[in-house]
Coordinates of C-alpha atoms in Angstrom, one line a residue:
M1 CA 0.0 0.0 0.0
S2 CA 1.3 3.4 -0.9
E3 CA 0.7 6.9 0.5
T4 CA -0.7 9.5 -1.9
A5 CA -0.9 13.3 -1.5
F6 CA -4.5 14.5 -1.8
K7 CA -4.7 17.9 -3.5
V8 CA -7.4 20.5 -4.0
P9 CA -9.0 19.8 -7.4
K10 CA -10.0 22.4 -9.9
M11 CA -13.5 23.7 -8.9
G12 CA -14.3 26.1 -11.7
E13 CA -12.9 28.1 -14.6
S14 CA -11.7 31.1 -12.6
I15 CA -11.6 29.7 -9.1
T16 CA -8.1 29.7 -7.6
E17 CA -8.8 29.1 -3.9
G18 CA -11.4 27.9 -1.4
T19 CA -12.1 27.5 2.3
I20 CA -12.3 24.1 4.0
I21 CA -15.7 23.9 5.6
N22 CA -15.5 20.4 7.1
W23 CA -13.6 17.2 6.9
V24 CA -16.1 14.4 6.4
V25 CA -13.5 11.6 6.7
Q26 CA -11.4 12.0 9.8
E27 CA -7.8 10.9 10.3
G28 CA -7.6 7.1 10.6
D29 CA -11.0 6.5 9.0
A30 CA -11.4 4.2 6.0
F31 CA -13.3 5.2 2.9
E32 CA -14.5 3.9 -0.4
E33 CA -13.9 5.3 -3.9
G34 CA -16.4 8.1 -4.5
D35 CA -17.0 8.8 -0.8
I36 CA -17.0 12.5 0.1
L37 CA -13.7 13.4 1.9
V38 CA -14.0 17.1 2.4
E39 CA -16.3 20.1 1.8
I40 CA -14.6 23.2 0.3
A41 CA -16.4 26.5 -0.1
T42 CA -15.7 29.1 -2.8
D43 CA -17.1 32.5 -3.4
K44 CA -20.2 31.1 -5.1
V45 CA -20.8 27.5 -4.3
D46 CA -19.9 24.7 -1.8
N47 CA -18.1 21.7 -3.3
E48 CA -18.1 18.1 -2.0
V49 CA -14.8 16.5 -3.0
P50 CA -14.9 12.7 -3.5
A51 CA -12.2 10.1 -2.9
P52 CA -10.3 9.1 -6.1
F53 CA -9.9 5.6 -4.7
S54 CA -10.6 3.4 -1.7
G55 CA -8.2 3.6 1.3
V56 CA -7.5 5.3 4.6
M57 CA -7.1 8.9 5.7
I58 CA -3.6 9.1 7.1
S59 CA -3.5 12.8 8.0
H60 CA -5.0 16.2 7.3
K61 CA -2.6 18.9 6.1
A62 CA -5.2 21.7 6.4
Q63 CA -7.9 22.2 8.9
A64 CA -11.5 23.6 8.8
N65 CA -11.6 27.4 7.9
D66 CA -8.2 27.2 6.3
V67 CA -7.9 28.9 2.9
V68 CA -6.4 26.5 0.4
T69 CA -5.3 27.1 -3.2
V70 CA -6.2 24.8 -6.2
G71 CA -3.5 22.1 -6.5
S72 CA -2.2 22.4 -2.9
E73 CA -1.8 19.4 -0.8
I74 CA -4.4 19.1 2.0
A75 CA -4.2 15.5 3.1
I76 CA -2.2 12.2 2.9
L77 CA -4.2 9.1 1.8
E78 CA -3.2 5.5 1.9
E79 CA -4.5 3.6 -1.1
G80 CA -5.8 0.1 -0.6
S81 CA -8.9 -1.9 0.3
A82 CA -11.2 -0.4 3.0
G83 CA -12.0 -3.9 4.3
S84 CA -9.5 -4.0 7.1
K85 CA -10.6 -0.7 8.7
S86 CA -9.6 -1.4 12.3
E87 CA -6.0 -2.3 11.4
E88 CA -5.5 0.6 9.1
K89 CA -7.2 3.0 11.5
S90 CA -4.8 2.0 14.4
K91 CA -1.8 2.4 12.2
S92 CA -2.9 5.8 10.8
N93 CA -3.7 7.0 14.4
L94 CA -0.3 6.1 15.6
K95 CA 1.4 7.9 12.7
S96 CA -0.7 11.0 13.2
K97 CA 0.1 11.1 16.9
E98 CA 3.8 10.7 16.3
K99 CA 3.7 13.4 13.7
E100 CA 1.8 15.7 16.0
A101 CA 4.4 15.2 18.8
S102 CA 7.3 15.8 16.5
S103 CA 5.9 18.9 15.0
I104 CA 5.5 20.9 18.2
P105 CA 9.0 22.3 18.4
S106 CA 9.1 23.4 14.8
T107 CA 5.7 25.1 15.2
K108 CA 7.0 27.2 18.0
V109 CA 10.1 28.1 16.1
E110 CA 8.0 29.0 13.1
A111 CA 5.6 31.1 15.2
S112 CA 8.5 33.0 16.8
T113 CA 10.1 33.6 13.5
K114 CA 6.9 35.1 12.0
S115 CA 6.3 37.3 15.1
S116 CA 9.8 38.8 14.9
A117 CA 10.0 39.3 11.1
K118 CA 8.9 42.6 9.7
E119 CA 8.5 42.1 6.0
P120 CA 6.2 43.5 3.3
L121 CA 3.1 41.6 2.1
Q122 CA 4.0 38.2 0.7
K123 CA 1.9 35.7 -1.4
T124 CA 1.5 33.0 1.3
A125 CA -1.5 31.0 2.1
S126 CA -1.9 32.9 5.4
V127 CA 0.0 35.5 7.3
G128 CA -0.1 35.8 11.1
I129 CA 0.0 39.2 12.8
Q130 CA -1.1 40.6 16.1
N131 CA -4.2 39.2 17.8
N132 CA -3.7 35.9 15.9
T133 CA -5.4 37.3 12.8
F134 CA -4.9 35.5 9.5
Y135 CA -5.4 36.8 6.0
S136 CA -6.2 34.9 2.9
P137 CA -4.2 35.3 -0.3
L138 CA -7.1 37.3 -1.8
V139 CA -7.1 39.8 1.1
I140 CA -3.3 40.2 0.8
S141 CA -3.6 40.7 -2.9
I142 CA -6.2 43.5 -2.4
A143 CA -4.1 45.1 0.3
K144 CA -1.0 45.1 -1.9
E145 CA -3.0 46.7 -4.8
H146 CA -4.2 49.5 -2.6
H147 CA -0.9 49.9 -0.6
I148 CA -2.5 48.9 2.7
S149 CA 0.0 47.8 5.4
F150 CA -0.6 45.0 7.9
E151 CA -0.9 47.6 10.7
E152 CA -3.8 49.2 8.7
L153 CA -5.4 45.8 8.0
A154 CA -5.4 45.1 11.7
R155 CA -7.6 48.1 12.3
I156 CA -10.3 47.0 9.9
E157 CA -13.4 45.4 11.5
A158 CA -13.5 41.7 10.5
T159 CA -16.9 40.0 10.0
G160 CA -15.7 36.5 9.0
N161 CA -15.7 33.3 11.0
D162 CA -13.3 33.4 14.0
G163 CA -12.5 37.0 13.3
R164 CA -11.2 36.4 9.8
L165 CA -11.0 39.5 7.6
R166 CA -13.0 39.0 4.4
K167 CA -12.5 40.7 1.1
S168 CA -15.9 42.4 1.5
D169 CA -14.6 44.0 4.8
V170 CA -11.6 45.4 2.9
F171 CA -13.7 46.8 0.0
K172 CA -16.1 48.3 2.5
Y173 CA -13.1 50.0 4.3
I174 CA -11.7 51.3 1.0
D175 CA -15.0 52.6 -0.1
A176 CA -15.4 54.4 3.3
G177 CA -12.2 56.4 2.4
R178 CA -9.7 54.3 4.6
P179 CA -10.6 56.2 7.8
Y180 CA -7.8 54.5 9.8
Q181 CA -5.0 55.0 7.3
F182 CA -3.4 57.8 9.3
S183 CA -4.5 56.8 12.8
V184 CA -2.2 58.1 15.6
I185 CA 0.2 55.4 16.9
P186 CA 0.2 55.2 20.8
A187 CA 3.1 56.9 22.6
K188 CA 4.3 53.6 24.0
A189 CA 5.4 52.6 20.5
G190 CA 8.1 55.3 20.6
I191 CA 6.3 58.2 18.9
S192 CA 6.0 61.4 20.9
G193 CA 2.7 63.2 21.0
D194 CA 4.4 66.6 21.1
I195 CA 3.9 67.7 17.5
G196 CA 5.3 71.2 18.1
S197 CA 8.7 70.0 19.5
Q198 CA 9.1 67.6 16.5
F199 CA 8.3 70.4 14.1
E200 CA 10.9 72.7 15.7
S201 CA 13.5 69.9 15.6
I202 CA 12.8 69.3 11.9
G203 CA 13.0 73.0 11.3
Q204 CA 16.5 73.3 12.9
Q205 CA 17.8 70.5 10.8
M206 CA 16.4 72.1 7.6
M207 CA 18.1 75.4 8.5
Q208 CA 21.4 73.6 8.2
L209 CA 20.7 72.8 4.6
G210 CA 21.2 76.4 3.4
Q211 CA 19.8 79.8 3.2
E212 CA 17.6 78.8 0.3
L213 CA 15.2 77.0 2.7
N214 CA 14.5 80.1 4.8
D215 CA 11.4 81.2 2.9
T216 CA 10.0 77.7 3.1
L217 CA 10.6 77.5 6.9
A218 CA 8.9 80.9 7.4
E219 CA 5.8 79.6 5.6
L220 CA 5.8 76.5 7.6
K221 CA 6.1 78.5 10.9
A222 CA 3.2 80.7 9.8
L223 CA 1.1 77.6 9.1
K224 CA 2.0 76.2 12.5
E225 CA 0.7 79.3 14.3
Q226 CA -2.6 79.2 12.6
P227 CA -5.5 77.6 14.5
A228 CA -5.9 73.9 13.8
V229 CA -8.5 73.2 11.1
E230 CA -10.6 70.0 11.7
Q231 CA -10.1 67.7 8.7
P232 CA -13.3 66.2 7.2
K233 CA -14.0 62.7 8.4
P234 CA -15.3 59.9 6.2
Y235 CA -19.0 58.9 6.7
T236 CA -19.5 56.3 9.4
I237 CA -22.7 54.5 10.3
P238 CA -24.1 56.1 13.4
Q239 CA -24.3 53.9 16.5
L240 CA -28.1 54.1 16.9
K241 CA -29.5 52.3 19.9
L242 CA -32.4 50.6 18.2
D243 CA -34.9 48.4 20.0
K244 CA -34.3 45.1 18.2
G245 CA -36.8 43.3 20.4
T246 CA -36.5 39.7 21.7
G247 CA -37.1 36.4 20.1
K248 CA -35.3 33.4 18.6
I249 CA -31.8 34.0 17.3
V250 CA -31.1 32.4 13.9
E251 CA -27.5 32.7 12.7
M252 CA -27.0 33.4 9.0
D253 CA -25.6 30.5 7.1
R254 CA -22.5 31.1 4.9
M255 CA -24.5 31.6 1.7
R256 CA -27.0 34.0 3.3
S257 CA -24.1 36.0 4.8
M258 CA -22.5 36.3 1.4
I259 CA -25.8 37.3 -0.3
A260 CA -26.2 40.0 2.4
D261 CA -22.7 41.4 1.8
H262 CA -23.2 41.3 -2.0
M263 CA -26.5 43.2 -1.8
V264 CA -25.2 45.9 0.4
Y265 CA -22.1 46.2 -1.7
S266 CA -24.2 46.5 -4.9
K267 CA -26.4 49.3 -3.5
H268 CA -23.3 51.1 -2.2
T269 CA -21.5 50.8 -5.5
S270 CA -24.2 51.5 -8.1
P271 CA -26.7 54.3 -8.0
H272 CA -29.8 52.3 -8.8
V273 CA -32.6 53.6 -11.1
T274 CA -35.6 51.4 -11.9
A275 CA -37.8 51.8 -15.0
Y276 CA -41.1 50.0 -15.6
V277 CA -43.1 48.9 -18.7
E278 CA -45.9 46.5 -19.3
A279 CA -46.1 44.0 -22.1
D280 CA -49.1 42.3 -23.7
M281 CA -48.3 38.6 -23.4
T282 CA -51.5 37.3 -24.9
D283 CA -50.1 36.0 -28.1
I284 CA -47.0 34.3 -26.5
V285 CA -49.2 32.8 -23.7
N286 CA -51.6 31.3 -26.3
W287 CA -48.7 30.0 -28.4
R288 CA -47.1 28.3 -25.4
N289 CA -50.3 26.8 -24.3
A290 CA -50.9 25.3 -27.7
N291 CA -47.4 24.0 -28.2
K292 CA -45.9 23.0 -24.8
V293 CA -47.1 19.4 -25.1
K294 CA -45.7 19.0 -28.7
F295 CA -42.5 20.7 -27.6
Q296 CA -41.9 18.2 -24.8
E297 CA -42.8 15.2 -27.0
K298 CA -40.4 16.4 -29.7
H299 CA -37.4 17.7 -27.6
G300 CA -38.0 16.0 -24.2
E301 CA -37.9 19.3 -22.4
K302 CA -40.6 21.3 -20.6
L303 CA -41.4 24.7 -22.2
T304 CA -41.6 27.3 -19.4
F305 CA -41.7 31.1 -19.9
T306 CA -38.0 31.4 -18.7
P307 CA -36.3 30.4 -22.0
L308 CA -38.8 32.8 -23.8
F309 CA -37.7 35.6 -21.5
V310 CA -34.0 34.8 -22.0
E311 CA -34.5 34.8 -25.8
A312 CA -36.2 38.2 -25.7
V313 CA -33.5 39.7 -23.5
A314 CA -30.6 38.3 -25.6
N315 CA -32.1 39.7 -28.8
A316 CA -32.5 43.1 -27.2
I317 CA -28.9 43.1 -25.9
T318 CA -27.6 42.6 -29.5
E319 CA -29.3 45.9 -30.4
F320 CA -28.2 47.7 -27.2
P321 CA -24.7 46.3 -26.4
M322 CA -23.9 49.1 -23.9
I323 CA -26.3 47.3 -21.5
N324 CA -24.0 44.3 -21.6
V325 CA -21.1 46.1 -19.8
S326 CA -19.3 46.4 -16.5
V327 CA -17.2 49.2 -14.8
D328 CA -13.5 49.0 -14.3
G329 CA -12.4 52.2 -12.6
K330 CA -12.8 54.9 -15.2
N331 CA -13.2 52.4 -18.0
I332 CA -16.3 50.6 -19.4
I333 CA -15.9 47.0 -20.4
V334 CA -18.3 46.0 -23.3
K335 CA -18.6 42.2 -23.0
E336 CA -18.0 40.0 -26.0
H337 CA -20.5 37.3 -24.9
I338 CA -24.1 37.6 -23.9
N339 CA -24.4 35.3 -20.8
V340 CA -27.8 35.6 -19.1
G341 CA -28.1 34.7 -15.5
M342 CA -31.4 33.6 -14.0
A343 CA -32.0 34.1 -10.3
T344 CA -33.1 30.8 -8.8
A345 CA -34.4 30.0 -5.3
L346 CA -32.7 27.1 -3.5
P347 CA -34.4 24.7 -1.1
S348 CA -32.8 26.4 1.8
G349 CA -34.5 29.7 0.8
N350 CA -31.2 31.3 -0.4
L351 CA -30.7 32.5 -3.9
I352 CA -28.2 31.5 -6.6
V353 CA -27.8 32.7 -10.2
P354 CA -27.0 29.9 -12.8
V355 CA -25.9 31.3 -16.2
V356 CA -27.0 30.5 -19.8
K357 CA -23.8 31.0 -21.8
D358 CA -23.9 32.7 -25.2
A359 CA -27.7 33.0 -25.1
D360 CA -27.9 35.0 -28.3
K361 CA -26.4 32.1 -30.3
K362 CA -28.9 29.4 -29.1
N363 CA -32.3 28.5 -30.4
L364 CA -35.4 28.0 -28.2
Q365 CA -34.8 24.2 -27.8
E366 CA -31.2 24.8 -26.6
L367 CA -32.3 27.6 -24.2
A368 CA -35.0 25.4 -22.7
T369 CA -32.5 22.5 -22.2
D370 CA -30.0 24.8 -20.4
V371 CA -32.7 26.4 -18.3
N372 CA -34.3 23.1 -17.2
R373 CA -30.9 21.5 -16.5
M374 CA -29.6 24.3 -14.3
A375 CA -33.0 24.7 -12.5
N376 CA -32.9 21.0 -11.6
L377 CA -29.3 21.2 -10.4
A378 CA -30.1 24.2 -8.3
R379 CA -33.0 22.4 -6.6
E380 CA -30.7 19.5 -5.8
N381 CA -27.8 21.7 -4.7
K382 CA -25.6 20.2 -7.4
L383 CA -24.6 23.3 -9.4
G384 CA -20.9 23.4 -10.3
G385 CA -18.6 26.4 -10.3
D386 CA -18.8 26.9 -14.1
D387 CA -22.6 26.9 -13.9
I388 CA -22.7 30.2 -11.9
K389 CA -19.7 32.1 -13.5
G390 CA -19.6 34.7 -16.2
S391 CA -23.1 36.3 -16.3
T392 CA -23.3 39.6 -18.0
F393 CA -27.0 40.3 -17.4
T394 CA -29.5 38.8 -15.0
I395 CA -33.3 38.0 -15.0
S396 CA -35.3 37.7 -11.8
N397 CA -38.7 36.1 -12.3
V398 CA -40.5 37.6 -9.3
G399 CA -43.9 36.6 -10.9
T400 CA -43.2 33.0 -9.9
F401 CA -44.1 34.0 -6.3
G402 CA -47.1 36.0 -7.4
S403 CA -45.5 39.4 -7.3
V404 CA -46.9 42.0 -9.8
M405 CA -43.5 43.7 -10.1
G406 CA -40.2 44.2 -8.3
T407 CA -37.2 46.5 -7.9
P408 CA -34.3 44.1 -8.2
I409 CA -30.8 44.8 -7.0
I410 CA -28.1 44.7 -9.6
N411 CA -25.9 41.5 -9.7
Q412 CA -22.4 43.1 -9.6
P413 CA -20.4 43.7 -11.7
E414 CA -23.2 43.9 -14.2
A415 CA -24.9 47.1 -15.3
A416 CA -28.6 46.1 -15.2
I417 CA -31.1 43.4 -14.0
L418 CA -34.6 42.6 -15.2
A419 CA -37.5 41.6 -13.1
T420 CA -40.5 39.9 -14.7
G421 CA -43.8 40.0 -12.8
I422 CA -46.8 37.7 -12.8
I423 CA -48.8 37.3 -16.0
K424 CA -52.4 38.3 -15.2
K425 CA -55.5 38.7 -17.3
R426 CA -57.0 42.2 -17.3
P427 CA -59.5 44.2 -19.3
E428 CA -57.5 46.4 -21.7
V429 CA -58.5 49.1 -24.2
I430 CA -57.5 47.9 -27.6
T431 CA -57.6 50.3 -30.6
K432 CA -58.2 48.6 -34.0
D433 CA -58.9 50.6 -37.2
G434 CA -59.5 53.7 -35.1
N435 CA -62.1 52.1 -32.9
D436 CA -61.6 51.3 -29.2
T437 CA -62.7 48.0 -27.8
I438 CA -62.3 46.4 -24.4
E439 CA -60.7 42.9 -24.4
I440 CA -59.3 40.5 -21.9
R441 CA -55.6 40.4 -22.3
S442 CA -52.7 38.6 -20.5
M443 CA -50.5 41.4 -19.2
M444 CA -47.1 41.5 -17.4
Y445 CA -45.0 44.2 -15.9
L446 CA -41.3 44.4 -16.6
S447 CA -38.9 46.2 -14.2
L448 CA -35.3 47.2 -15.2
S449 CA -32.9 48.3 -12.5
F450 CA -29.8 49.8 -14.0
D451 CA -26.5 51.5 -12.9
H452 CA -26.9 55.2 -13.5
R453 CA -23.1 55.7 -13.6
I454 CA -23.0 54.1 -17.0
V455 CA -26.6 53.7 -18.2
D456 CA -28.8 56.8 -18.7
G457 CA -32.5 56.9 -18.8
F458 CA -32.7 56.9 -22.6
L459 CA -30.6 53.8 -23.0
G460 CA -32.3 52.0 -20.1
G461 CA -35.8 52.9 -21.2
S462 CA -35.1 52.0 -24.9
F463 CA -33.6 48.7 -23.9
L464 CA -36.6 47.8 -21.7
K465 CA -39.1 48.8 -24.3
K466 CA -37.3 46.6 -26.8
I467 CA -37.7 43.6 -24.5
A468 CA -41.4 44.3 -24.3
D469 CA -41.6 44.6 -28.1
N470 CA -39.9 41.3 -28.6
L471 CA -42.4 39.6 -26.3
E472 CA -45.4 41.3 -27.8
Q473 CA -44.3 40.8 -31.4
F474 CA -43.6 37.1 -30.8
D475 CA -43.8 35.0 -34.0
T476 CA -46.8 32.7 -33.4
N477 CA -46.1 30.9 -36.7
R478 CA -42.6 29.7 -35.7
E479 CA -41.8 26.0 -35.8
I480 CA -41.1 24.1 -32.6

């Protein structure tokens, strides 16, 4: 029997790291090929990693809540039959205990080395600083990009598990104007609080540089004598003592916490504007009712309204490509692909957005296949990383729950999101040949929330009207 390193598998096209949620198989336990060994969470989805063969778990190289990179070694496995579990378990337990005992001195040395070293940010899996705080490679990368020191990072309020600083915490701090960037260092650190004496000492040293600095020193002295002007402070949330009441406390799960962060970040980032229009869905409703059975018999797929909505949106985007964009600083990125996300409710009550890739290049049958497949995977909590990546525009069908209309929050970093309301029959005034008549029509409200930084009312309104036109002018003679 041979020992094999167990590494973090690839979990998606652009995913480079994840967080270990839980080890399902403990050290010394036997397992069969295909058994789930560990659960690893990424920014979007939790992954259950199966065993590549039958054997025994020798040791864990990473623990729960550790951030691990794709391809890194996280465990040692012993390949072999899982039949003799007791013998293999005793051997592996002995090995793990010996390893734990032998690793204690080196751990202490490593800890003391880290605490004494004062080095710039490095690309390591985690970096320890004061108060036993650890930072993920993503947080370190963001800090390096914005020139944030470890001392400044330590002042940022952390909301992650066990006090871990999350990327959303760093972005929130940056958006707030980095209020702790120039915080005063305590006197015990060796910095005197007497600003005036330091100023005079610096002035004396500058005098020695030459007569040419006299004018500058005079100006500095005049500024020193002026009354202190209070510097503007960044906006902070007021500490209001609200009556939150009493009741059962329910802790947010990981996905709900991420959704909450993402929604607040979106509202903080994008000035939201919502436009509304209603569409006469009578023709498309009648066509679907007449053809949904034939469609399923021919293609083996249910024909819901969702692929029809995706088709109408994709066709509208081709005429208004500036909707299919995202913001990068002072630049606007116009996306090459039209990938339509569809907000889908999970059994837990949380929300996820699977993506129909290249929706403008697919026919109705292909769209229905993609929509049904991902909706089923979402209900079974089996969506993969690639299924939820790369959306450029999102649809939220609030009509599924009986809502007449909605004001959806933009799925960052997209520029707009569409909400489709419930389809209801209503009496409408119809003008034909100059004569007004009242007819019963199937009507639906459409709501478009867009980022007013890059989408103005004319573009947003025109795009929304085009979607409604595509639905109203649906070709009822099309073949299925």
